[in-house]
Coordinates of C-alpha atoms in Angstrom, one line a residue:
X2 CA 0.0 0.0 0.0
X3 CA 1.1 3.5 -0.7
X4 CA 0.7 6.4 1.7
X5 CA -1.8 9.0 0.4
X6 CA -0.7 11.5 3.1
X7 CA 0.7 11.8 6.6
X8 CA -0.8 13.5 9.6
X9 CA 1.0 13.8 12.9
X10 CA 3.6 11.3 11.7
X11 CA 0.9 8.7 10.8
X12 CA 0.9 7.4 7.2
X13 CA -2.7 7.3 5.9
X14 CA -3.4 4.9 3.0
X15 CA -6.2 4.0 0.6
X16 CA -8.2 7.0 1.7
X17 CA -10.6 7.0 -1.3
X18 CA -11.9 3.5 -0.7
X19 CA -15.5 3.1 0.3
X20 CA -15.7 2.8 4.1
X21 CA -18.3 -0.1 4.1
X22 CA -21.4 -1.0 2.1
X23 CA -24.1 1.6 2.8
X24 CA -21.7 4.0 4.6
X25 CA -22.2 6.8 2.1
X26 CA -18.6 7.7 3.1
X27 CA -15.0 6.9 2.3
X28 CA -12.1 6.0 4.5
X29 CA -10.9 9.7 4.1
X30 CA -14.3 10.8 5.4
X31 CA -13.7 8.7 8.5
X32 CA -10.2 10.1 9.1
X33 CA -11.3 13.7 8.5
X34 CA -14.3 13.3 10.9
X35 CA -12.2 11.8 13.7
X36 CA -9.5 14.4 13.2
X37 CA -12.1 17.2 13.3
X38 CA -13.6 15.9 16.6
X39 CA -10.4 14.6 18.2
X40 CA -10.5 17.3 20.9
X41 CA -14.0 16.1 21.8
X42 CA -13.7 12.4 21.5
X43 CA -10.2 12.0 23.1
X44 CA -11.3 13.1 26.6
X45 CA -13.9 10.2 26.7
X46 CA -11.3 7.7 25.4
X47 CA -8.2 8.8 27.3
X48 CA -6.9 6.4 30.0
X49 CA -9.6 3.8 29.3
X50 CA -9.1 0.3 27.9
X51 CA -10.4 0.5 24.3
X52 CA -12.1 -2.0 22.1
X53 CA -12.8 -0.9 18.5
X54 CA -15.0 -2.3 15.8
X55 CA -13.2 -2.4 12.5
X56 CA -14.4 -3.1 8.9
X57 CA -12.1 -4.3 6.1
X58 CA -13.1 -4.4 2.5
X59 CA -15.1 -7.5 1.6
X60 CA -15.3 -8.6 5.3
X61 CA -17.8 -8.5 8.0
X62 CA -17.2 -6.0 10.8
X63 CA -15.3 -7.4 13.8
X64 CA -14.6 -6.3 17.3
X65 CA -10.9 -5.9 18.2
X66 CA -9.9 -5.9 21.9
X67 CA -6.2 -6.9 21.8
X68 CA -3.8 -4.3 20.5
X69 CA -2.2 -5.9 17.4
X70 CA 1.4 -6.9 17.6
X71 CA 2.1 -4.7 14.6
X72 CA 0.9 -1.6 16.3
X73 CA 3.4 1.2 16.8
X74 CA 5.4 1.1 20.0
X75 CA 4.3 4.6 20.9
X76 CA 0.7 3.5 21.5
X77 CA 0.1 3.1 25.2
X78 CA -1.6 0.0 26.4
X79 CA -2.8 -1.8 29.5
X80 CA -3.0 -5.5 30.2
X81 CA -6.1 -6.8 32.1
X82 CA -7.1 -10.3 33.1
X83 CA -10.5 -11.3 31.5
X84 CA -12.4 -13.7 33.7
X85 CA -14.8 -14.7 30.9
X86 CA -12.1 -15.9 28.6
X87 CA -9.5 -16.7 31.3
X88 CA -6.7 -14.8 29.6
X89 CA -4.9 -11.5 29.7
X90 CA -6.1 -8.9 27.1
X91 CA -3.8 -6.1 26.1
X92 CA -6.0 -3.1 25.4
X93 CA -4.9 0.1 23.6
X94 CA -5.2 3.4 25.4
X95 CA -6.2 6.0 22.9
X96 CA -4.7 9.0 24.6
X97 CA -3.6 11.3 21.8
X98 CA -4.4 12.4 18.2
X99 CA -1.8 10.3 16.5
X100 CA -3.2 7.1 18.2
X101 CA -6.7 8.1 17.0
X102 CA -5.4 8.7 13.5
X103 CA -3.7 5.3 13.5
X104 CA -6.9 3.6 14.5
X105 CA -8.8 5.5 11.8
X106 CA -6.2 4.3 9.2
X107 CA -6.9 0.7 10.5
X108 CA -10.5 1.3 9.6
X109 CA -11.6 1.4 13.2
X110 CA -15.1 2.9 12.9
X111 CA -16.5 2.4 16.3
X112 CA -14.8 3.2 19.6
X113 CA -16.0 1.4 22.8
X114 CA -14.0 2.5 25.9
X115 CA -14.4 0.7 29.2
X116 CA -16.3 2.4 32.0
X117 CA -13.1 2.1 33.9
X118 CA -10.3 4.7 34.2
X119 CA -7.2 3.6 36.1
X120 CA -8.5 1.7 39.1
X121 CA -12.0 3.1 39.5
X122 CA -15.3 2.9 37.7
X123 CA -16.5 6.3 36.5
X124 CA -20.1 6.0 35.4
X125 CA -23.4 4.3 36.0
X126 CA -25.0 3.6 32.6
X127 CA -28.4 2.6 31.4
X128 CA -28.8 1.6 27.7
X129 CA -32.3 2.1 26.4
X130 CA -33.3 -0.2 23.5
X131 CA -36.5 0.1 21.6
X132 CA -38.7 -2.8 20.6
X133 CA -38.6 -4.0 17.0
X134 CA -38.8 -1.2 14.4
X135 CA -37.8 2.4 14.4
X136 CA -39.5 3.3 17.6
X137 CA -37.3 6.1 18.7
X138 CA -40.2 8.1 20.1
X139 CA -40.8 5.3 22.6
X140 CA -37.1 5.4 23.7
X141 CA -37.5 9.2 24.2
X142 CA -40.5 8.6 26.5
X143 CA -38.6 5.8 28.3
X144 CA -35.7 8.2 28.9
X145 CA -38.1 10.4 30.7
X146 CA -38.8 7.5 33.1
X147 CA -35.0 7.3 33.8
X148 CA -34.8 11.0 34.3
X149 CA -37.7 10.8 36.8
X150 CA -36.0 8.0 38.7
X151 CA -32.7 9.9 38.8
X152 CA -34.5 13.0 40.1
X153 CA -36.2 11.0 42.8
X154 CA -32.9 9.6 43.9
X155 CA -31.2 13.0 43.9
X156 CA -29.0 12.1 41.0
X157 CA -28.3 13.7 37.6
X158 CA -27.1 12.3 34.3
X159 CA -26.4 13.2 30.7
X160 CA -28.0 11.5 27.6
X161 CA -26.8 10.8 24.1
X162 CA -28.1 8.9 21.1
X163 CA -26.4 5.5 20.8
X164 CA -25.8 6.0 17.1
X165 CA -28.2 3.1 16.5
X166 CA -31.8 3.1 17.6
X167 CA -31.6 3.8 21.3
X168 CA -30.1 6.2 23.9
X169 CA -27.5 6.0 26.6
X170 CA -27.9 7.7 30.0
X171 CA -24.6 8.3 31.8
X172 CA -24.4 9.1 35.5
X173 CA -20.9 10.1 36.7
X174 CA -20.0 8.6 40.0
X175 CA -17.3 9.4 42.6
X176 CA -14.2 7.2 42.7
X177 CA -14.1 4.3 45.1
X178 CA -17.5 2.6 44.5
X179 CA -17.2 -1.1 44.4
X180 CA -18.1 -2.9 41.2
X181 CA -20.8 -4.9 42.9
X182 CA -22.4 -1.8 44.4
X183 CA -22.3 0.1 41.1
X184 CA -23.9 -2.9 39.4
X185 CA -26.6 -3.1 42.1
X186 CA -27.4 0.6 41.9
X187 CA -27.7 0.3 38.1
X188 CA -30.2 -2.5 38.5
X189 CA -32.2 -0.5 41.1
X190 CA -32.3 2.6 38.9
X191 CA -33.7 0.6 36.0
X192 CA -36.3 -1.0 38.3
X193 CA -37.3 2.3 39.6
X194 CA -37.7 3.7 36.1
X195 CA -39.8 0.7 35.2
X196 CA -42.1 1.3 38.1
X197 CA -42.8 4.9 36.9
X198 CA -44.5 3.4 33.9
X199 CA -44.4 -0.4 33.6
X200 CA -46.5 -0.2 30.4
X201 CA -43.6 1.6 28.6
X202 CA -40.3 0.4 30.1
X203 CA -39.2 -3.1 31.1
X204 CA -36.2 -4.7 32.7
X205 CA -36.9 -8.1 31.2
X206 CA -33.7 -9.4 29.8
X207 CA -35.3 -12.2 27.7
X208 CA -36.4 -10.5 24.5
X209 CA -39.7 -12.4 24.2
X210 CA -40.8 -11.2 27.6
X211 CA -40.6 -7.5 26.7
X212 CA -44.0 -7.3 24.9
X213 CA -43.2 -4.3 22.8
X214 CA -41.7 -2.2 25.6
X215 CA -38.4 -0.3 25.8
X216 CA -35.7 -2.4 27.4
X217 CA -34.0 -0.6 30.3
X218 CA -30.7 -2.4 30.1
X219 CA -28.9 -2.3 33.4
X220 CA -26.1 -4.8 32.4
X221 CA -23.5 -2.1 31.4
X222 CA -21.6 -2.1 34.6
X223 CA -18.2 -3.2 35.8
X224 CA -15.9 -4.1 33.0
X225 CA -18.4 -3.4 30.3
X226 CA -17.9 -1.0 27.4
X227 CA -20.3 1.5 25.9
X228 CA -19.8 3.2 22.5
X229 CA -18.2 6.6 23.1
X230 CA -19.9 9.9 22.6
X231 CA -19.0 11.2 19.0
X232 CA -18.1 7.7 17.8
X233 CA -19.3 6.7 14.4
X234 CA -21.3 3.5 14.0
X235 CA -21.1 0.8 11.3
X236 CA -24.7 1.4 10.1
X237 CA -26.2 2.8 6.9
X238 CA -25.3 6.4 6.5
X239 CA -22.6 6.2 9.3
X240 CA -24.5 7.7 12.2
X241 CA -22.7 9.1 15.2
X242 CA -23.4 8.7 18.9
X243 CA -24.3 12.3 19.8
X244 CA -25.0 14.2 23.0
X245 CA -28.5 15.7 23.3
X246 CA -29.9 17.8 26.1
X247 CA -32.8 16.2 28.0
X248 CA -35.2 18.9 26.8
X249 CA -34.2 18.5 23.1
X250 CA -34.4 14.7 23.0
X251 CA -37.9 14.7 21.6
X252 CA -36.9 17.0 18.8
X253 CA -34.2 14.8 17.2
X254 CA -33.8 11.4 15.5
X255 CA -30.7 9.3 15.4
X256 CA -30.3 10.0 11.7
X257 CA -29.8 13.7 12.4
X258 CA -26.2 12.9 13.5
X259 CA -23.9 11.4 11.0
X260 CA -20.2 11.5 10.1
X261 CA -21.0 14.2 7.6
X262 CA -23.4 16.4 9.8
X263 CA -21.9 16.1 13.3
X264 CA -18.9 18.4 12.9
X265 CA -21.1 21.3 11.7
X266 CA -23.6 20.7 14.5
X267 CA -20.8 20.8 17.1
X268 CA -19.2 24.0 15.9
X269 CA -16.6 24.8 18.6
X270 CA -18.7 23.2 21.4
X271 CA -18.4 20.0 23.4
X272 CA -21.9 19.2 24.6
X273 CA -21.0 15.9 26.2
X274 CA -18.5 17.6 28.5
X275 CA -20.8 20.6 29.0
X276 CA -23.9 18.5 29.9
X277 CA -22.1 15.9 32.1
X278 CA -22.7 16.6 35.9
X279 CA -20.0 16.3 38.4
X280 CA -19.3 12.9 39.9
X281 CA -21.9 11.9 42.5
X282 CA -22.0 9.5 45.5
X283 CA -24.7 6.8 45.1
X284 CA -27.5 6.8 47.7
X285 CA -27.2 3.9 50.1
X286 CA -30.8 2.9 49.6
X287 CA -30.3 2.6 45.9
X288 CA -27.4 0.3 46.4
X289 CA -29.3 -1.7 49.0
X290 CA -32.3 -2.1 46.8
X291 CA -30.1 -3.2 43.9
X292 CA -28.6 -6.0 45.9
X293 CA -32.1 -7.5 46.3
X294 CA -32.6 -7.6 42.5
X295 CA -31.2 -10.7 40.7
X296 CA -28.4 -10.2 38.1
X297 CA -30.3 -10.1 34.8
X298 CA -28.0 -12.3 32.8
X299 CA -27.8 -15.0 35.5
X300 CA -31.6 -14.9 36.1
X301 CA -32.2 -15.2 32.3
X302 CA -29.8 -18.1 32.1
X303 CA -31.7 -20.0 34.8
X304 CA -35.1 -19.0 33.4
X305 CA -34.0 -20.3 29.9
X306 CA -33.0 -23.6 31.4
X307 CA -36.3 -23.8 33.3
X308 CA -38.3 -23.1 30.1
X309 CA -36.3 -25.7 28.2
X310 CA -37.0 -28.3 30.8
X311 CA -40.7 -27.4 30.8
X312 CA -40.8 -27.7 27.0
X313 CA -39.2 -31.1 27.1
X314 CA -41.7 -32.2 29.8
X315 CA -44.5 -31.2 27.4

């Protein structure tokens, strides 16, 4: 491959290739976009173990966790033991512009940082997913349930589009909260939001049990990742996960924010940083309530086995 140009010492190649089928964008568009928003996206990536979703010509998109051995030695990294796979994973730390440009040249379209910076967890996150179809209006209404639950708990959060069909609610938390307590508080917040309007929102992890309601996903805790604010998504038109004020959420659609439109909408601002509250302590009663709620994935696994046994019994 030949280098089309160099930025910040990073050779950039094949810039005029289509990014992916349906992207309505080239690799150059991806590089230009990430460069244009680098001072906004780097603060939400810096110091966090990073997974990226890449797409190569003629191949299906894939998630990359381990930093490749061919990566430049100037890219910082951190090695973390992964319980699920029983192995150490060496994650990149995307701390500066040239690392971001290197990832862009690798056709890394999506950026999924961990909710962990250094040795502490930084945010409580709820991921709101609509039922089948383009039901973004339902997600907006469900976000109102979460906002009400936050208000009732004396907490505040910021909201952004996921870049897909849903929204993410981020609640910054003070350092030192144990992972189990953070996960418990997340479950409790979702349960409280569900109780505000159980006909609209549900915490049911098993899809067939959601009955056309918005899923209030409380499983993004601990070592989980969430797509970063300002990250593009590998979806038709290359939408971007974009911050929106609570009051404007019902005035937008996910398609309003794309790799082509987002820079102009941002101007010189950084709405994610501007709208993010200061880190907060979690109320003891929220944590206590959460510890009484079963872990969704575990409960779903046991329920799936129970239903399988019942079906075999029939």
